[in-house]
Short mmCIF file of C-alpha atoms in Angstrom, two decimals:
data_model
loop_
_atom_site.label_atom_id
_atom_site.label_comp_id
_atom_site.label_asym_id
_atom_site.label_seq_id
_atom_site.Cartn_x
_atom_site.Cartn_y
_atom_site.Cartn_z
CA UNK J 239 -10.67 -6.90 8.54
CA UNK J 240 -12.58 -3.63 8.25
CA UNK J 241 -11.42 -3.18 4.67
CA UNK J 242 -12.31 -6.67 3.50
CA UNK J 243 -15.69 -6.84 5.28
CA UNK J 244 -16.65 -3.41 3.95
CA UNK J 245 -15.88 -4.43 0.38
CA UNK J 246 -17.90 -7.64 0.75
CA UNK J 247 -20.87 -5.70 2.15
CA UNK J 248 -20.66 -3.13 -0.63
CA UNK J 249 -20.45 -5.78 -3.37
CA UNK J 250 -23.47 -7.72 -2.12
CA UNK J 251 -25.46 -4.50 -1.63
CA UNK J 252 -24.83 -3.65 -5.28
CA UNK J 253 -26.28 -7.05 -6.31
CA UNK J 254 -22.86 -8.47 -7.09
CA UNK J 255 -21.49 -11.77 -5.83
CA UNK J 256 -18.24 -12.45 -4.03
CA UNK J 257 -16.12 -15.56 -4.40
CA UNK J 258 -13.61 -15.92 -1.59
CA UNK J 259 -10.64 -18.22 -1.13
CA UNK J 260 -9.02 -18.41 2.29
CA UNK J 261 -5.47 -19.60 1.63
CA UNK J 262 -3.63 -21.44 4.39
CA UNK J 263 0.11 -22.03 4.20
CA UNK J 264 1.42 -25.11 5.98
CA UNK J 265 4.00 -24.11 8.63
CA UNK J 266 4.61 -20.85 6.82
CA UNK J 267 7.45 -19.61 9.03
CA UNK J 268 9.21 -22.97 8.91
CA UNK J 269 9.32 -22.85 5.10
CA UNK J 270 10.97 -19.45 4.74
CA UNK J 271 13.80 -20.01 2.26
CA UNK J 272 16.85 -18.00 3.35
CA UNK J 273 18.25 -17.52 -0.15
CA UNK J 274 14.90 -16.28 -1.48
CA UNK J 275 14.52 -13.79 1.36
CA UNK J 276 18.05 -12.46 0.96
CA UNK J 277 17.55 -11.97 -2.79
CA UNK J 278 14.29 -10.10 -2.22
CA UNK J 279 15.83 -7.86 0.41
CA UNK J 280 18.67 -7.03 -1.96
CA UNK J 281 16.14 -6.33 -4.74
CA UNK J 282 14.29 -3.73 -2.65
CA UNK J 283 17.54 -1.95 -1.79
CA UNK J 284 18.35 -3.14 1.72
CA UNK J 285 21.84 -1.85 2.77
CA UNK J 286 24.63 -4.43 2.45
CA UNK J 287 25.39 -4.21 6.18
CA UNK J 288 21.78 -5.22 6.93
CA UNK J 289 22.02 -8.14 4.50
CA UNK J 290 25.23 -9.37 6.11
CA UNK J 291 23.74 -9.04 9.60
CA UNK J 292 20.57 -10.91 8.62
CA UNK J 293 22.59 -13.62 6.88
CA UNK J 294 24.61 -14.09 10.05
CA UNK J 295 21.38 -14.23 12.08
CA UNK J 296 19.80 -16.91 9.87
CA UNK J 297 22.76 -19.07 8.93
CA UNK J 298 24.45 -21.86 10.91
CA UNK J 299 21.59 -22.17 13.38
CA UNK J 300 21.57 -25.62 14.98
CA UNK J 301 18.75 -27.72 16.35
CA UNK J 302 18.16 -31.25 17.56
CA UNK J 303 15.33 -33.40 18.93
CA UNK J 304 15.09 -35.24 22.22
CA UNK J 305 12.78 -38.27 22.65
CA UNK J 306 12.76 -40.25 25.88
CA UNK J 307 16.04 -38.67 26.93
CA UNK J 308 17.81 -39.60 23.67
CA UNK J 309 19.13 -36.74 21.51
CA UNK J 310 19.41 -36.71 17.76
CA UNK J 311 22.44 -35.32 15.95
CA UNK J 312 22.69 -31.57 15.52
CA UNK J 313 21.34 -30.27 12.19
CA UNK J 314 21.52 -26.83 10.50
CA UNK J 315 18.23 -25.96 8.77
CA UNK J 316 18.50 -24.18 5.45
CA UNK J 317 15.16 -22.45 5.88
CA UNK J 318 12.68 -21.23 8.46
CA UNK J 319 12.60 -18.39 10.94
CA UNK J 320 13.43 -18.73 14.65
CA UNK J 321 10.11 -18.85 16.51
CA UNK J 322 9.14 -15.98 18.78
CA UNK J 323 11.63 -13.47 17.40
CA UNK J 324 10.76 -9.84 16.78
CA UNK J 325 12.44 -10.02 13.37
CA UNK J 326 10.52 -13.07 12.13
CA UNK J 327 7.29 -11.40 10.94
CA UNK J 328 9.21 -8.67 9.12
CA UNK J 329 11.34 -11.18 7.24
CA UNK J 330 8.20 -13.09 6.31
CA UNK J 331 6.56 -9.88 5.04
CA UNK J 332 9.56 -9.40 2.77
CA UNK J 333 9.02 -12.89 1.41
CA UNK J 334 5.32 -12.45 0.69
CA UNK J 335 5.42 -8.80 -0.37
CA UNK J 336 5.48 -9.53 -4.11
CA UNK J 337 2.49 -11.90 -4.00
CA UNK J 338 -0.14 -10.14 -6.13
CA UNK J 339 -3.46 -10.95 -7.77
CA UNK J 340 -5.87 -9.43 -10.27
CA UNK J 341 -8.60 -9.89 -7.64
CA UNK J 342 -8.77 -8.29 -4.20
CA UNK J 343 -5.93 -9.75 -2.15
CA UNK J 344 -5.70 -9.16 1.60
CA UNK J 345 -2.53 -10.31 3.35
CA UNK J 346 -1.85 -10.34 7.07
CA UNK J 347 1.50 -12.03 7.72
CA UNK J 348 0.80 -15.62 6.53
CA UNK J 349 -2.99 -15.20 6.13
CA UNK J 350 -3.98 -14.60 2.50
CA UNK J 351 -7.54 -14.02 1.32
CA UNK J 352 -8.56 -13.76 -2.33
CA UNK J 353 -11.88 -11.98 -2.99
CA UNK J 354 -13.34 -11.92 -6.49
CA UNK J 355 -16.27 -9.54 -7.01
CA UNK J 356 -18.48 -10.92 -9.80
CA UNK J 357 -21.27 -8.94 -11.45
CA UNK J 358 -24.28 -10.57 -13.07
CA UNK J 359 -23.52 -12.63 -16.19
CA UNK J 360 -19.77 -12.30 -15.51
CA UNK J 361 -17.60 -15.42 -15.57
CA UNK J 362 -15.42 -16.17 -12.58
CA UNK J 363 -11.64 -16.14 -13.06
CA UNK J 364 -10.82 -17.50 -9.60
CA UNK J 365 -9.35 -20.74 -10.98
CA UNK J 366 -6.81 -18.72 -12.96
CA UNK J 367 -5.95 -16.62 -9.89
CA UNK J 368 -5.46 -19.72 -7.76
CA UNK J 369 -3.22 -21.24 -10.43
CA UNK J 370 -1.10 -18.08 -10.36
CA UNK J 371 -0.96 -18.11 -6.57
CA UNK J 372 0.03 -21.77 -6.53
CA UNK J 373 2.79 -21.07 -9.07
CA UNK J 374 4.11 -18.19 -6.94
CA UNK J 375 3.99 -20.39 -3.83
CA UNK J 376 5.96 -23.15 -5.52
CA UNK J 377 8.64 -20.78 -6.80
CA UNK J 378 9.00 -19.29 -3.31
CA UNK J 379 9.09 -22.70 -1.59
CA UNK J 380 5.81 -22.14 0.24
CA UNK J 381 3.42 -25.07 0.68
CA UNK J 382 -0.34 -24.44 0.50
CA UNK J 383 -2.29 -26.57 2.94
CA UNK J 384 -5.07 -27.90 0.72
CA UNK J 385 -7.09 -29.31 3.60
CA UNK J 386 -7.25 -25.97 5.41
CA UNK J 387 -7.68 -23.79 2.31
CA UNK J 388 -11.40 -23.05 1.94
CA UNK J 389 -13.84 -21.30 -0.38
CA UNK J 390 -16.92 -19.26 0.53
CA UNK J 391 -19.58 -17.73 -1.72
CA UNK J 392 -21.50 -14.54 -0.98
CA UNK J 393 -24.57 -13.28 -2.80
CA UNK J 394 -26.64 -14.81 -5.57
CA UNK J 395 -23.75 -16.94 -6.84
CA UNK J 396 -24.48 -19.32 -3.95
CA UNK J 397 -27.80 -20.25 -5.62
CA UNK J 398 -26.03 -21.41 -8.77
CA UNK J 399 -22.45 -22.12 -7.68
CA UNK J 400 -19.64 -22.46 -10.22
CA UNK J 401 -17.39 -25.53 -10.31
CA UNK J 402 -15.10 -25.88 -7.32
CA UNK J 403 -11.63 -24.39 -7.60
CA UNK J 404 -8.96 -27.03 -8.15
CA UNK J 405 -5.63 -27.05 -6.36
CA UNK J 406 -3.08 -29.83 -6.92
CA UNK J 407 -5.77 -32.01 -8.53
CA UNK J 408 -8.03 -31.64 -5.49
CA UNK J 409 -11.18 -29.55 -5.05
CA UNK J 410 -11.12 -26.78 -2.47
CA UNK J 411 -13.92 -27.32 0.06
CA UNK J 412 -16.79 -24.85 0.22
CA UNK J 413 -17.89 -23.70 3.66
CA UNK J 414 -20.56 -21.45 5.19
CA UNK J 415 -18.37 -19.86 7.86
CA UNK J 416 -14.66 -19.34 8.43
CA UNK J 417 -12.49 -18.05 11.26
CA UNK J 418 -10.48 -15.21 9.75
CA UNK J 419 -8.03 -13.42 12.05
CA UNK J 420 -10.05 -14.51 15.07
CA UNK J 421 -13.46 -13.52 13.66
CA UNK J 422 -16.06 -16.09 12.62
CA UNK J 423 -17.29 -14.78 9.27
CA UNK J 424 -20.38 -16.37 7.71
CA UNK J 425 -21.67 -16.36 4.13
CA UNK J 426 -24.73 -14.40 5.33
CA UNK J 427 -22.48 -11.64 6.69
CA UNK J 428 -24.25 -12.00 10.03
CA UNK J 429 -22.51 -12.44 13.35
CA UNK J 430 -24.54 -15.19 15.03
CA UNK J 431 -21.66 -17.68 15.02
CA UNK J 432 -19.16 -15.10 16.21
CA UNK J 433 -21.30 -13.88 19.12
CA UNK J 434 -21.92 -17.49 20.16
CA UNK J 435 -18.16 -18.09 20.06
CA UNK J 436 -17.55 -15.02 22.23
CA UNK J 437 -20.06 -16.22 24.82
CA UNK J 438 -18.49 -19.68 24.85
CA UNK J 439 -14.97 -18.35 25.38
CA UNK J 440 -16.15 -15.89 28.03
CA UNK J 441 -17.95 -18.71 29.89
CA UNK J 442 -14.66 -20.60 30.16
CA UNK J 443 -12.98 -17.57 31.71
CA UNK J 444 -15.91 -17.00 34.05
CA UNK J 445 -15.40 -20.53 35.34
CA UNK J 446 -11.89 -19.55 36.44
CA UNK J 447 -13.36 -16.43 38.00
CA UNK J 448 -15.57 -18.71 40.14
CA UNK J 449 -12.53 -20.74 41.20
CA UNK J 450 -10.71 -17.56 42.17
CA UNK J 451 -13.73 -16.41 44.17
CA UNK J 452 -13.80 -19.74 46.04
CA UNK J 453 -10.11 -19.29 46.78
CA UNK J 454 -11.04 -16.07 48.64
CA UNK J 455 -9.21 -13.68 46.35
CA UNK J 456 -9.87 -10.02 47.03
CA UNK J 457 -12.65 -8.16 45.25
CA UNK J 458 -10.14 -5.82 43.60
CA UNK J 459 -8.22 -8.78 42.17
CA UNK J 460 -11.41 -10.39 40.88
CA UNK J 461 -12.48 -7.17 39.17
CA UNK J 462 -9.01 -6.80 37.68
CA UNK J 463 -9.20 -10.36 36.34
CA UNK J 464 -12.58 -9.65 34.76
CA UNK J 465 -11.39 -6.41 33.14
CA UNK J 466 -8.15 -7.88 31.78
CA UNK J 467 -9.09 -11.47 30.92
CA UNK J 468 -12.86 -11.76 30.44
CA UNK J 469 -13.96 -8.41 29.05
CA UNK J 470 -11.35 -8.20 26.24
CA UNK J 471 -12.92 -11.33 24.72
CA UNK J 472 -16.13 -9.35 24.18
CA UNK J 473 -14.27 -6.46 22.54
CA UNK J 474 -11.82 -8.16 20.19
CA UNK J 475 -12.13 -6.54 16.74
CA UNK J 476 -15.49 -5.12 17.80
CA UNK J 477 -15.18 -2.24 15.34
CA UNK J 478 -15.88 -4.75 12.57
CA UNK J 479 -19.10 -6.22 13.98
CA UNK J 480 -20.40 -3.87 16.69
CA UNK J 481 -22.85 -1.93 14.52
CA UNK J 482 -24.18 -5.08 12.80
CA UNK J 483 -25.28 -7.21 15.75
CA UNK J 484 -28.93 -7.49 16.80
CA UNK J 485 -30.56 -6.27 20.03
CA UNK J 486 -30.79 -9.89 21.15
CA UNK J 487 -27.07 -10.38 20.62
CA UNK J 488 -26.33 -7.16 22.54
CA UNK J 489 -28.30 -8.56 25.51
CA UNK J 490 -26.50 -11.88 25.13
CA UNK J 491 -23.15 -10.12 25.46
CA UNK J 492 -24.28 -7.91 28.34
CA UNK J 493 -25.23 -11.03 30.29
CA UNK J 494 -21.50 -11.87 30.44
CA UNK J 495 -20.78 -8.78 32.54
CA UNK J 496 -23.81 -9.40 34.76
CA UNK J 497 -22.67 -12.96 35.42
CA UNK J 498 -19.18 -11.78 36.26
CA UNK J 499 -20.44 -9.15 38.71
CA UNK J 500 -22.74 -11.67 40.41
CA UNK J 501 -19.79 -14.04 40.86
CA UNK J 502 -17.57 -11.31 42.27
CA UNK J 503 -20.15 -10.03 44.76
CA UNK J 504 -21.71 -13.43 45.63
CA UNK J 505 -25.13 -12.41 44.29
CA UNK J 506 -25.46 -9.61 46.84
CA UNK J 507 -28.20 -7.66 45.06
CA UNK J 508 -27.25 -4.21 46.35
CA UNK J 509 -23.54 -4.60 45.56
CA UNK J 510 -24.33 -6.16 42.17
CA UNK J 511 -26.60 -3.24 41.26
CA UNK J 512 -23.98 -0.72 42.39
CA UNK J 513 -21.23 -2.44 40.39
CA UNK J 514 -23.35 -2.61 37.24
CA UNK J 515 -24.06 1.12 37.57
CA UNK J 516 -20.35 1.85 38.06
CA UNK J 517 -18.98 -0.29 35.25
CA UNK J 518 -19.74 0.98 31.74
CA UNK J 519 -21.87 -1.44 29.76
CA UNK J 520 -20.13 -3.57 27.15
CA UNK J 521 -22.19 -1.84 24.45
CA UNK J 522 -20.98 1.58 25.63
CA UNK J 523 -17.37 0.44 25.55
CA UNK J 524 -17.75 -1.05 22.06
CA UNK J 525 -19.38 2.13 20.78
CA UNK J 526 -16.56 4.20 22.24
CA UNK J 527 -13.93 1.97 20.63
CA UNK J 528 -15.75 2.11 17.30
CA UNK J 529 -16.03 5.89 17.44
CA UNK J 530 -12.30 6.20 18.24
CA UNK J 531 -11.49 3.88 15.35
CA UNK J 532 -13.60 5.94 12.94
CA UNK J 533 -11.94 9.16 14.13
CA UNK J 534 -8.59 7.54 13.37
CA UNK J 535 -9.41 6.60 9.79
CA UNK J 536 -10.65 10.13 9.07
CA UNK J 537 -7.00 11.18 9.14
CA UNK J 538 -5.55 11.17 5.61
CA UNK J 539 -2.51 9.28 6.91
CA UNK J 540 -4.67 6.27 7.86
CA UNK J 541 -4.28 3.17 5.67
CA UNK J 542 -8.10 2.84 5.72
CA UNK J 543 -8.86 6.44 4.75
CA UNK J 544 -9.63 5.30 1.21
CA UNK J 545 -12.80 3.60 2.49
CA UNK J 546 -14.39 6.98 3.16
CA UNK J 547 -16.40 8.64 0.36
CA UNK J 548 -15.44 11.99 -1.12
CA UNK J 549 -15.87 15.10 0.98
CA UNK J 550 -18.66 17.46 0.06
CA UNK J 551 -18.02 20.95 -1.30
CA UNK J 552 -17.46 23.27 1.68
CA UNK J 553 -19.05 26.15 -0.23
CA UNK J 554 -22.27 24.16 -0.24
CA UNK J 555 -22.11 22.60 3.23
CA UNK J 556 -21.35 25.96 4.90
CA UNK J 557 -24.80 27.18 3.83
CA UNK J 558 -26.65 24.15 5.18
CA UNK J 559 -27.76 23.19 8.67
CA UNK J 560 -26.17 20.04 10.09
CA UNK J 561 -24.53 19.26 6.76
CA UNK J 562 -22.53 16.04 6.63
CA UNK J 563 -18.83 16.45 5.86
CA UNK J 564 -18.80 13.37 3.62
CA UNK J 565 -21.20 12.25 0.92
CA UNK J 566 -23.21 9.42 2.45
CA UNK J 567 -23.13 6.20 0.40
CA UNK J 568 -26.44 4.84 -0.82
CA UNK J 569 -27.35 1.60 0.92
CA UNK J 570 -30.03 -0.68 -0.51
CA UNK J 571 -30.04 -3.09 2.39
CA UNK J 572 -30.13 -2.73 6.17
CA UNK J 573 -27.14 -5.06 6.35
CA UNK J 574 -24.92 -2.64 4.41
CA UNK J 575 -26.41 0.36 6.23
CA UNK J 576 -25.27 -1.16 9.52
CA UNK J 577 -21.79 -2.07 8.30
CA UNK J 578 -18.94 -0.27 10.06
CA UNK J 579 -18.10 2.54 7.64
CA UNK J 580 -21.64 3.36 6.52
CA UNK J 581 -22.98 3.25 10.07
CA UNK J 582 -20.17 5.50 11.31
CA UNK J 583 -20.77 8.05 8.54
CA UNK J 584 -24.43 8.22 9.48
CA UNK J 585 -24.01 8.29 13.25
CA UNK J 586 -20.60 9.62 14.25
CA UNK J 587 -20.33 12.82 12.21
#
């Protein structure tokens, strides 16, 4: 998510537009063709013993359906991966590994996102890319869910949108926000919808906290529930959006912890104040997680290290006071300046 959001921010800041297609595969794991997977594993040099073992794992699996106590006959599916297995995602990655595109393509298991960066007066080629993706999907026995596949436009292209992308003689719907890997991303690259979603989900969990309090659970158990069930909702993928939210949204999130503490201590003002002083604020925790994440990508072994700009000449920086290790990217807009990578370069070095 950090990689894709950073590239969108950078493109819009440079006065380019971004055309995005969120591709949804219908029951992706159920449509894994065993023969196709075995051929691809053989092509990448998997040892024969591994191929035989995997073939034995996938073949001759039996299943049946029960309705109102009546069983169907046993059937052996010729495709699909057993649900909940450790091996399943890896086999699926083998299947989708050779899916490529001339545009930016981000894949996370069965989630595929095409991002076309379009400069001024440039013609979009997204229709051609979607045609290629549909052809690959057909040859690999994968079914694209047209109803759930969506398009979103970022930048000036939204003022004069191109014709809708066609898929199987149907137009792909255009939307203003989309839930990608658990994050609500909007075409304004703001996080209003996502923060509202966080507050809504946290409120549901706080309701259960109230029920647990009424059931006379111990204070330690209530605090443990808050820290393991409620608070993680406010921190999920926070490295992507933490630096971009407004002061009002920060207060909105902090109110979740205050509400939880008031429930736990029955609105006892002295105990509530003590607990709020003891617990780190949600903003402090998010900043710590973001800083740790940035430290991680500074390592050359990190898959996101390429997002960092070039390092400055040490012969020059050694003669300067408080010289930055990396060349700071130029940001035209406050939105890009507050994006994860740019913000971290300016504040964490």
